[in-house]
Amino acid sequence: MKKGNKNQKKERKKIKKESIFGLFLILILLVAIICIWKYISKLNTEDIESHKFYQYIAGRKISYEGALKITNKGEITELTCTDKNIQLDSTPLYYEDNTNKVLFPENMELVIPNLNGQVYKINRFSDVYMDKGVAYIEYRDKIKEIPESFLFDGSNLYFFFDNAVLTIDNEEYEITPLSYIVAYSQSIEIYNKEKDEYKIIETNSYGTVKTADYSINVSLDTIKYGEKEQLLLKKFEDLQVFGLD
């Protein structure tokens, strides 16, 4: 009897150890499943950022209450507005809650005159901003300094990071950093960011923008720097994306 009892005790201890080991394995498996689920959830998570924006449409300032949907990689995938419809073309969207920051709803062409007119693409929903006189682009949580340059939408909109002068019919108009112009066949529109002022100039003449280093005929879409002159690209979808190399 004593020998039988000893065997039974050993058997119970063995079963108990196996049960504890089994529970331990189940616990490890549950922890692993939870960790994997959290990782996958994080990959698919999109945060929502609320901002106030404004645009100028046909010379009229329009403010928006907007929401940006942003992936965990910092990429903006969607912009929606709660109070009105928003015009999502190449017209820049200015942040009202950050006076030096601009969002571009469409792809833009970045032209760098001082690098032999090199051109790049800036992806839609990229942010650009100024800090102490220096321009930066922010996209997918990456920030890169922008050299002296300008943006072009391939049609008629030019966006500037530097001070410049637009000349039309011998009249001069100031262009400040983060300002833009839109050149049509019978008019040229100017938004001066520093003054928050929008002008529409009726004209059939060419408009020319000049800086210390280059000039642009915004009516013919040509740029001149040094002794060189070139036609700006109308299609730039296949260009290398600036800031992601």
PDB file of C-alpha atoms in Angstrom:
ATOM      1  CA  MET A   1       0.000   0.000   0.000  1.00  0.00           C
ATOM      2  CA  LYS A   2       2.748   2.403   0.830  1.00  0.00           C
ATOM      3  CA  LYS A   3       4.450   1.738  -2.473  1.00  0.00           C
ATOM      4  CA  GLY A   4       1.153   2.342  -4.305  1.00  0.00           C
ATOM      5  CA  ASN A   5       0.642   5.624  -2.510  1.00  0.00           C
ATOM      6  CA  LYS A   6       4.114   6.773  -3.472  1.00  0.00           C
ATOM      7  CA  ASN A   7       3.428   5.980  -7.113  1.00  0.00           C
ATOM      8  CA  GLN A   8       0.139   7.863  -7.006  1.00  0.00           C
ATOM      9  CA  LYS A   9       1.829  10.907  -5.454  1.00  0.00           C
ATOM     10  CA  LYS A  10       4.520  10.849  -8.148  1.00  0.00           C
ATOM     11  CA  GLU A  11       1.853  10.586 -10.822  1.00  0.00           C
ATOM     12  CA  ARG A  12      -0.107  13.507  -9.369  1.00  0.00           C
ATOM     13  CA  LYS A  13       3.078  15.643  -9.192  1.00  0.00           C
ATOM     14  CA  LYS A  14       3.851  14.753 -12.801  1.00  0.00           C
ATOM     15  CA  ILE A  15       0.346  15.699 -13.913  1.00  0.00           C
ATOM     16  CA  LYS A  16       0.539  18.935 -11.915  1.00  0.00           C
ATOM     17  CA  LYS A  17       3.891  19.863 -13.505  1.00  0.00           C
ATOM     18  CA  GLU A  18       2.537  19.100 -16.959  1.00  0.00           C
ATOM     19  CA  SER A  19      -0.566  21.204 -16.256  1.00  0.00           C
ATOM     20  CA  ILE A  20       1.545  24.146 -15.055  1.00  0.00           C
ATOM     21  CA  PHE A  21       3.829  23.810 -18.088  1.00  0.00           C
ATOM     22  CA  GLY A  22       0.778  23.667 -20.366  1.00  0.00           C
ATOM     23  CA  LEU A  23      -0.705  26.789 -18.782  1.00  0.00           C
ATOM     24  CA  PHE A  24       2.664  28.536 -19.143  1.00  0.00           C
ATOM     25  CA  LEU A  25       2.757  27.694 -22.860  1.00  0.00           C
ATOM     26  CA  ILE A  26      -0.830  28.943 -23.267  1.00  0.00           C
ATOM     27  CA  LEU A  27       0.100  32.193 -21.485  1.00  0.00           C
ATOM     28  CA  ILE A  28       3.121  32.700 -23.788  1.00  0.00           C
ATOM     29  CA  LEU A  29       0.909  32.029 -26.814  1.00  0.00           C
ATOM     30  CA  LEU A  30      -1.700  34.556 -25.627  1.00  0.00           C
ATOM     31  CA  VAL A  31       0.979  37.215 -25.039  1.00  0.00           C
ATOM     32  CA  ALA A  32       2.390  36.555 -28.528  1.00  0.00           C
ATOM     33  CA  ILE A  33      -1.071  36.830 -30.094  1.00  0.00           C
ATOM     34  CA  ILE A  34      -1.742  40.126 -28.277  1.00  0.00           C
ATOM     35  CA  CYS A  35       1.621  41.547 -29.378  1.00  0.00           C
ATOM     36  CA  ILE A  36       1.015  40.517 -32.996  1.00  0.00           C
ATOM     37  CA  TRP A  37      -2.502  42.003 -32.909  1.00  0.00           C
ATOM     38  CA  LYS A  38      -1.198  45.298 -31.513  1.00  0.00           C
ATOM     39  CA  TYR A  39       1.515  45.423 -34.177  1.00  0.00           C
ATOM     40  CA  ILE A  40      -0.938  44.785 -37.001  1.00  0.00           C
ATOM     41  CA  SER A  41      -3.377  47.306 -35.520  1.00  0.00           C
ATOM     42  CA  LYS A  42      -0.625  49.902 -35.379  1.00  0.00           C
ATOM     43  CA  LEU A  43       0.216  49.290 -39.031  1.00  0.00           C
ATOM     44  CA  ASN A  44      -3.383  49.984 -39.992  1.00  0.00           C
ATOM     45  CA  THR A  45      -3.954  52.890 -37.609  1.00  0.00           C
ATOM     46  CA  GLU A  46      -4.726  56.322 -39.010  1.00  0.00           C
ATOM     47  CA  ASP A  47      -4.739  59.364 -36.773  1.00  0.00           C
ATOM     48  CA  ILE A  48      -6.976  62.370 -37.337  1.00  0.00           C
ATOM     49  CA  GLU A  49      -5.587  65.890 -36.988  1.00  0.00           C
ATOM     50  CA  SER A  50      -7.912  68.870 -36.937  1.00  0.00           C
ATOM     51  CA  HIS A  51      -6.736  72.165 -38.411  1.00  0.00           C
ATOM     52  CA  LYS A  52      -8.041  75.455 -39.699  1.00  0.00           C
ATOM     53  CA  PHE A  53      -7.132  76.301 -43.298  1.00  0.00           C
ATOM     54  CA  TYR A  54      -7.788  79.053 -45.791  1.00  0.00           C
ATOM     55  CA  GLN A  55      -7.613  79.429 -49.564  1.00  0.00           C
ATOM     56  CA  TYR A  56      -8.200  82.234 -52.014  1.00  0.00           C
ATOM     57  CA  ILE A  57     -10.707  81.333 -54.718  1.00  0.00           C
ATOM     58  CA  ALA A  58     -11.205  83.950 -57.464  1.00  0.00           C
ATOM     59  CA  GLY A  59      -9.843  86.587 -55.099  1.00  0.00           C
ATOM     60  CA  ARG A  60     -12.111  85.653 -52.199  1.00  0.00           C
ATOM     61  CA  LYS A  61     -10.701  84.267 -48.950  1.00  0.00           C
ATOM     62  CA  ILE A  62     -12.398  81.086 -47.761  1.00  0.00           C
ATOM     63  CA  SER A  63     -11.708  79.495 -44.364  1.00  0.00           C
ATOM     64  CA  TYR A  64     -12.202  75.799 -43.603  1.00  0.00           C
ATOM     65  CA  GLU A  65     -12.450  73.551 -40.589  1.00  0.00           C
ATOM     66  CA  GLY A  66     -10.434  70.594 -41.838  1.00  0.00           C
ATOM     67  CA  ALA A  67      -9.417  67.109 -40.731  1.00  0.00           C
ATOM     68  CA  LEU A  68      -6.292  65.348 -41.978  1.00  0.00           C
ATOM     69  CA  LYS A  69      -6.183  61.555 -41.941  1.00  0.00           C
ATOM     70  CA  ILE A  70      -2.564  60.523 -41.264  1.00  0.00           C
ATOM     71  CA  THR A  71      -1.029  57.027 -41.319  1.00  0.00           C
ATOM     72  CA  ASN A  72       1.451  55.783 -38.736  1.00  0.00           C
ATOM     73  CA  LYS A  73       4.164  56.558 -41.325  1.00  0.00           C
ATOM     74  CA  GLY A  74       3.202  60.231 -41.255  1.00  0.00           C
ATOM     75  CA  GLU A  75       1.574  60.213 -44.684  1.00  0.00           C
ATOM     76  CA  ILE A  76      -1.541  62.324 -45.183  1.00  0.00           C
ATOM     77  CA  THR A  77      -4.067  60.231 -47.096  1.00  0.00           C
ATOM     78  CA  GLU A  78      -7.203  62.335 -46.958  1.00  0.00           C
ATOM     79  CA  LEU A  79      -8.407  65.851 -46.259  1.00  0.00           C
ATOM     80  CA  THR A  80     -12.017  66.491 -45.366  1.00  0.00           C
ATOM     81  CA  CYS A  81     -13.826  69.613 -44.235  1.00  0.00           C
ATOM     82  CA  THR A  82     -16.665  69.731 -41.771  1.00  0.00           C
ATOM     83  CA  ASP A  83     -18.257  73.031 -42.714  1.00  0.00           C
ATOM     84  CA  LYS A  84     -18.008  73.388 -46.528  1.00  0.00           C
ATOM     85  CA  ASN A  85     -16.665  71.843 -49.706  1.00  0.00           C
ATOM     86  CA  ILE A  86     -12.976  72.359 -50.301  1.00  0.00           C
ATOM     87  CA  GLN A  87     -11.276  72.948 -53.644  1.00  0.00           C
ATOM     88  CA  LEU A  88      -8.612  70.260 -53.993  1.00  0.00           C
ATOM     89  CA  ASP A  89      -6.612  71.403 -56.995  1.00  0.00           C
ATOM     90  CA  SER A  90      -3.125  72.925 -57.035  1.00  0.00           C
ATOM     91  CA  THR A  91      -4.319  76.002 -55.113  1.00  0.00           C
ATOM     92  CA  PRO A  92      -2.247  76.081 -51.892  1.00  0.00           C
ATOM     93  CA  LEU A  93      -4.009  75.525 -48.580  1.00  0.00           C
ATOM     94  CA  TYR A  94      -2.663  77.753 -45.832  1.00  0.00           C
ATOM     95  CA  TYR A  95      -2.794  76.692 -42.176  1.00  0.00           C
ATOM     96  CA  GLU A  96      -4.524  79.311 -40.064  1.00  0.00           C
ATOM     97  CA  ASP A  97      -3.133  77.720 -36.911  1.00  0.00           C
ATOM     98  CA  ASN A  98       0.439  77.817 -38.268  1.00  0.00           C
ATOM     99  CA  THR A  99       1.132  81.024 -40.181  1.00  0.00           C
ATOM    100  CA  ASN A 100       4.301  79.716 -41.867  1.00  0.00           C
ATOM    101  CA  LYS A 101       2.958  76.399 -43.138  1.00  0.00           C
ATOM    102  CA  VAL A 102       1.239  75.428 -46.399  1.00  0.00           C
ATOM    103  CA  LEU A 103      -0.358  72.187 -47.618  1.00  0.00           C
ATOM    104  CA  PHE A 104      -0.388  71.239 -51.305  1.00  0.00           C
ATOM    105  CA  PRO A 105      -3.402  69.130 -52.350  1.00  0.00           C
ATOM    106  CA  GLU A 106      -1.796  68.124 -55.679  1.00  0.00           C
ATOM    107  CA  ASN A 107       1.625  67.071 -56.957  1.00  0.00           C
ATOM    108  CA  MET A 108       3.913  70.000 -57.730  1.00  0.00           C
ATOM    109  CA  GLU A 109       7.101  70.489 -59.718  1.00  0.00           C
ATOM    110  CA  LEU A 110      10.093  71.808 -57.750  1.00  0.00           C
ATOM    111  CA  VAL A 111      12.515  73.829 -59.894  1.00  0.00           C
ATOM    112  CA  ILE A 112      16.022  74.636 -58.583  1.00  0.00           C
ATOM    113  CA  PRO A 113      17.609  77.236 -60.914  1.00  0.00           C
ATOM    114  CA  ASN A 114      20.997  77.315 -59.171  1.00  0.00           C
ATOM    115  CA  LEU A 115      21.448  73.571 -59.770  1.00  0.00           C
ATOM    116  CA  ASN A 116      21.288  73.902 -63.561  1.00  0.00           C
ATOM    117  CA  GLY A 117      17.525  74.036 -63.449  1.00  0.00           C
ATOM    118  CA  GLN A 118      17.143  70.637 -61.804  1.00  0.00           C
ATOM    119  CA  VAL A 119      13.528  69.562 -61.346  1.00  0.00           C
ATOM    120  CA  TYR A 120      11.854  67.218 -58.870  1.00  0.00           C
ATOM    121  CA  LYS A 121       8.346  66.248 -57.894  1.00  0.00           C
ATOM    122  CA  ILE A 122       6.655  67.086 -54.601  1.00  0.00           C
ATOM    123  CA  ASN A 123       3.919  64.608 -53.722  1.00  0.00           C
ATOM    124  CA  ARG A 124       0.353  65.657 -53.052  1.00  0.00           C
ATOM    125  CA  PHE A 125      -0.432  66.423 -49.415  1.00  0.00           C
ATOM    126  CA  SER A 126       3.131  67.550 -48.750  1.00  0.00           C
ATOM    127  CA  ASP A 127       3.627  70.373 -46.259  1.00  0.00           C
ATOM    128  CA  VAL A 128       6.092  73.189 -46.828  1.00  0.00           C
ATOM    129  CA  TYR A 129       6.993  75.753 -44.208  1.00  0.00           C
ATOM    130  CA  MET A 130       9.454  78.528 -43.415  1.00  0.00           C
ATOM    131  CA  ASP A 131      11.619  78.661 -40.315  1.00  0.00           C
ATOM    132  CA  LYS A 132      14.001  81.606 -39.797  1.00  0.00           C
ATOM    133  CA  GLY A 133      14.018  82.361 -43.510  1.00  0.00           C
ATOM    134  CA  VAL A 134      14.729  78.775 -44.574  1.00  0.00           C
ATOM    135  CA  ALA A 135      12.187  76.655 -46.476  1.00  0.00           C
ATOM    136  CA  TYR A 136      11.494  73.000 -45.621  1.00  0.00           C
ATOM    137  CA  ILE A 137       9.339  70.226 -47.004  1.00  0.00           C
ATOM    138  CA  GLU A 138       7.663  67.672 -44.735  1.00  0.00           C
ATOM    139  CA  TYR A 139       6.338  64.373 -46.091  1.00  0.00           C
ATOM    140  CA  ARG A 140       5.914  60.960 -44.419  1.00  0.00           C
ATOM    141  CA  ASP A 141       7.586  62.243 -41.243  1.00  0.00           C
ATOM    142  CA  LYS A 142      10.666  63.268 -43.251  1.00  0.00           C
ATOM    143  CA  ILE A 143      11.822  66.885 -43.266  1.00  0.00           C
ATOM    144  CA  LYS A 144      14.275  68.273 -45.795  1.00  0.00           C
ATOM    145  CA  GLU A 145      15.581  71.754 -46.418  1.00  0.00           C
ATOM    146  CA  ILE A 146      14.591  73.242 -49.763  1.00  0.00           C
ATOM    147  CA  PRO A 147      17.308  75.207 -51.618  1.00  0.00           C
ATOM    148  CA  GLU A 148      16.473  78.417 -53.466  1.00  0.00           C
ATOM    149  CA  SER A 149      13.700  77.313 -55.784  1.00  0.00           C
ATOM    150  CA  PHE A 150      10.028  77.640 -56.696  1.00  0.00           C
ATOM    151  CA  LEU A 151       7.058  75.364 -57.304  1.00  0.00           C
ATOM    152  CA  PHE A 152       5.084  75.030 -60.536  1.00  0.00           C
ATOM    153  CA  ASP A 153       1.855  73.080 -61.066  1.00  0.00           C
ATOM    154  CA  GLY A 154       2.561  72.390 -64.750  1.00  0.00           C
ATOM    155  CA  SER A 155      -0.156  74.780 -65.831  1.00  0.00           C
ATOM    156  CA  ASN A 156      -0.292  78.351 -64.541  1.00  0.00           C
ATOM    157  CA  LEU A 157       0.407  78.467 -60.800  1.00  0.00           C
ATOM    158  CA  TYR A 158       3.807  79.468 -59.370  1.00  0.00           C
ATOM    159  CA  PHE A 159       4.637  79.307 -55.668  1.00  0.00           C
ATOM    160  CA  PHE A 160       7.667  81.109 -54.194  1.00  0.00           C
ATOM    161  CA  PHE A 161       9.924  80.657 -51.167  1.00  0.00           C
ATOM    162  CA  ASP A 162      11.939  83.840 -51.706  1.00  0.00           C
ATOM    163  CA  ASN A 163      11.336  87.534 -52.202  1.00  0.00           C
ATOM    164  CA  ALA A 164      10.773  88.417 -55.846  1.00  0.00           C
ATOM    165  CA  VAL A 165       9.247  91.081 -58.082  1.00  0.00           C
ATOM    166  CA  LEU A 166       6.541  90.505 -60.672  1.00  0.00           C
ATOM    167  CA  THR A 167       6.540  93.000 -63.552  1.00  0.00           C
ATOM    168  CA  ILE A 168       3.446  93.515 -65.720  1.00  0.00           C
ATOM    169  CA  ASP A 169       3.058  96.426 -68.158  1.00  0.00           C
ATOM    170  CA  ASN A 170       6.003  98.192 -66.489  1.00  0.00           C
ATOM    171  CA  GLU A 171       4.261  97.960 -63.109  1.00  0.00           C
ATOM    172  CA  GLU A 172       6.035  96.104 -60.288  1.00  0.00           C
ATOM    173  CA  TYR A 173       4.349  93.918 -57.674  1.00  0.00           C
ATOM    174  CA  GLU A 174       5.999  92.520 -54.562  1.00  0.00           C
ATOM    175  CA  ILE A 175       6.161  88.761 -54.003  1.00  0.00           C
ATOM    176  CA  THR A 176       7.012  87.597 -50.487  1.00  0.00           C
ATOM    177  CA  PRO A 177       7.956  84.087 -49.266  1.00  0.00           C
ATOM    178  CA  LEU A 178       5.046  81.578 -49.367  1.00  0.00           C
ATOM    179  CA  SER A 179       3.227  83.721 -51.943  1.00  0.00           C
ATOM    180  CA  TYR A 180       1.990  82.560 -55.338  1.00  0.00           C
ATOM    181  CA  ILE A 181       0.766  83.836 -58.680  1.00  0.00           C
ATOM    182  CA  VAL A 182      -1.602  82.375 -61.269  1.00  0.00           C
ATOM    183  CA  ALA A 183      -1.008  83.458 -64.873  1.00  0.00           C
ATOM    184  CA  TYR A 184      -3.955  83.236 -67.279  1.00  0.00           C
ATOM    185  CA  SER A 185      -4.153  84.448 -70.877  1.00  0.00           C
ATOM    186  CA  GLN A 186      -5.962  87.677 -69.983  1.00  0.00           C
ATOM    187  CA  SER A 187      -5.142  88.149 -66.308  1.00  0.00           C
ATOM    188  CA  ILE A 188      -2.538  87.459 -63.644  1.00  0.00           C
ATOM    189  CA  GLU A 189      -3.519  86.853 -60.030  1.00  0.00           C
ATOM    190  CA  ILE A 190      -1.155  87.516 -57.130  1.00  0.00           C
ATOM    191  CA  TYR A 191      -1.425  86.389 -53.526  1.00  0.00           C
ATOM    192  CA  ASN A 192       0.995  88.238 -51.230  1.00  0.00           C
ATOM    193  CA  LYS A 193       1.318  86.066 -48.126  1.00  0.00           C
ATOM    194  CA  GLU A 194       3.011  88.671 -45.941  1.00  0.00           C
ATOM    195  CA  LYS A 195       0.212  91.185 -46.510  1.00  0.00           C
ATOM    196  CA  ASP A 196      -2.536  88.567 -46.885  1.00  0.00           C
ATOM    197  CA  GLU A 197      -3.534  90.457 -50.006  1.00  0.00           C
ATOM    198  CA  TYR A 198      -4.953  89.122 -53.276  1.00  0.00           C
ATOM    199  CA  LYS A 199      -4.881  91.067 -56.546  1.00  0.00           C
ATOM    200  CA  ILE A 200      -6.321  90.266 -59.956  1.00  0.00           C
ATOM    201  CA  ILE A 201      -4.669  92.218 -62.781  1.00  0.00           C
ATOM    202  CA  GLU A 202      -6.372  92.276 -66.148  1.00  0.00           C
ATOM    203  CA  THR A 203      -3.722  92.199 -68.871  1.00  0.00           C
ATOM    204  CA  ASN A 204      -2.807  90.703 -72.219  1.00  0.00           C
ATOM    205  CA  SER A 205       0.899  91.301 -71.597  1.00  0.00           C
ATOM    206  CA  TYR A 206       3.528  88.852 -70.409  1.00  0.00           C
ATOM    207  CA  GLY A 207       4.348  88.733 -66.730  1.00  0.00           C
ATOM    208  CA  THR A 208       7.951  88.316 -65.554  1.00  0.00           C
ATOM    209  CA  VAL A 209       9.093  87.306 -62.074  1.00  0.00           C
ATOM    210  CA  LYS A 210      12.641  88.223 -61.116  1.00  0.00           C
ATOM    211  CA  THR A 211      14.846  87.290 -58.190  1.00  0.00           C
ATOM    212  CA  ALA A 212      18.550  87.961 -57.693  1.00  0.00           C
ATOM    213  CA  ASP A 213      19.431  84.697 -59.463  1.00  0.00           C
ATOM    214  CA  TYR A 214      16.770  83.907 -62.071  1.00  0.00           C
ATOM    215  CA  SER A 215      13.739  85.180 -63.946  1.00  0.00           C
ATOM    216  CA  ILE A 216      10.532  83.464 -65.083  1.00  0.00           C
ATOM    217  CA  ASN A 217       8.228  84.393 -67.916  1.00  0.00           C
ATOM    218  CA  VAL A 218       5.050  83.168 -66.221  1.00  0.00           C
ATOM    219  CA  SER A 219       3.010  83.646 -69.402  1.00  0.00           C
ATOM    220  CA  LEU A 220       5.289  81.438 -71.538  1.00  0.00           C
ATOM    221  CA  ASP A 221       6.399  79.137 -68.693  1.00  0.00           C
ATOM    222  CA  THR A 222      10.116  79.669 -69.351  1.00  0.00           C
ATOM    223  CA  ILE A 223      12.931  80.227 -66.879  1.00  0.00           C
ATOM    224  CA  LYS A 224      16.231  82.019 -67.398  1.00  0.00           C
ATOM    225  CA  TYR A 225      19.263  81.657 -65.127  1.00  0.00           C
ATOM    226  CA  GLY A 226      22.720  82.838 -66.079  1.00  0.00           C
ATOM    227  CA  GLU A 227      23.046  82.416 -69.830  1.00  0.00           C
ATOM    228  CA  LYS A 228      20.622  79.509 -69.971  1.00  0.00           C
ATOM    229  CA  GLU A 229      16.929  79.516 -70.747  1.00  0.00           C
ATOM    230  CA  GLN A 230      14.609  76.522 -70.598  1.00  0.00           C
ATOM    231  CA  LEU A 231      10.968  75.612 -70.938  1.00  0.00           C
ATOM    232  CA  LEU A 232       9.355  74.299 -67.775  1.00  0.00           C
ATOM    233  CA  LEU A 233       7.940  70.786 -67.759  1.00  0.00           C
ATOM    234  CA  LYS A 234       4.181  70.455 -68.104  1.00  0.00           C
ATOM    235  CA  LYS A 235       4.193  66.781 -67.115  1.00  0.00           C
ATOM    236  CA  PHE A 236       6.339  65.718 -64.185  1.00  0.00           C
ATOM    237  CA  GLU A 237       4.670  62.625 -62.704  1.00  0.00           C
ATOM    238  CA  ASP A 238       7.730  60.456 -63.429  1.00  0.00           C
ATOM    239  CA  LEU A 239      10.245  62.782 -61.798  1.00  0.00           C
ATOM    240  CA  GLN A 240      12.188  61.778 -58.695  1.00  0.00           C
ATOM    241  CA  VAL A 241      10.409  62.816 -55.510  1.00  0.00           C
ATOM    242  CA  PHE A 242      12.304  65.507 -53.636  1.00  0.00           C
ATOM    243  CA  GLY A 243      13.216  64.680 -50.057  1.00  0.00           C
ATOM    244  CA  LEU A 244      12.682  60.909 -50.245  1.00  0.00           C
ATOM    245  CA  ASP A 245      16.101  59.883 -51.599  1.00  0.00           C
TER     246      ASP A 245
END
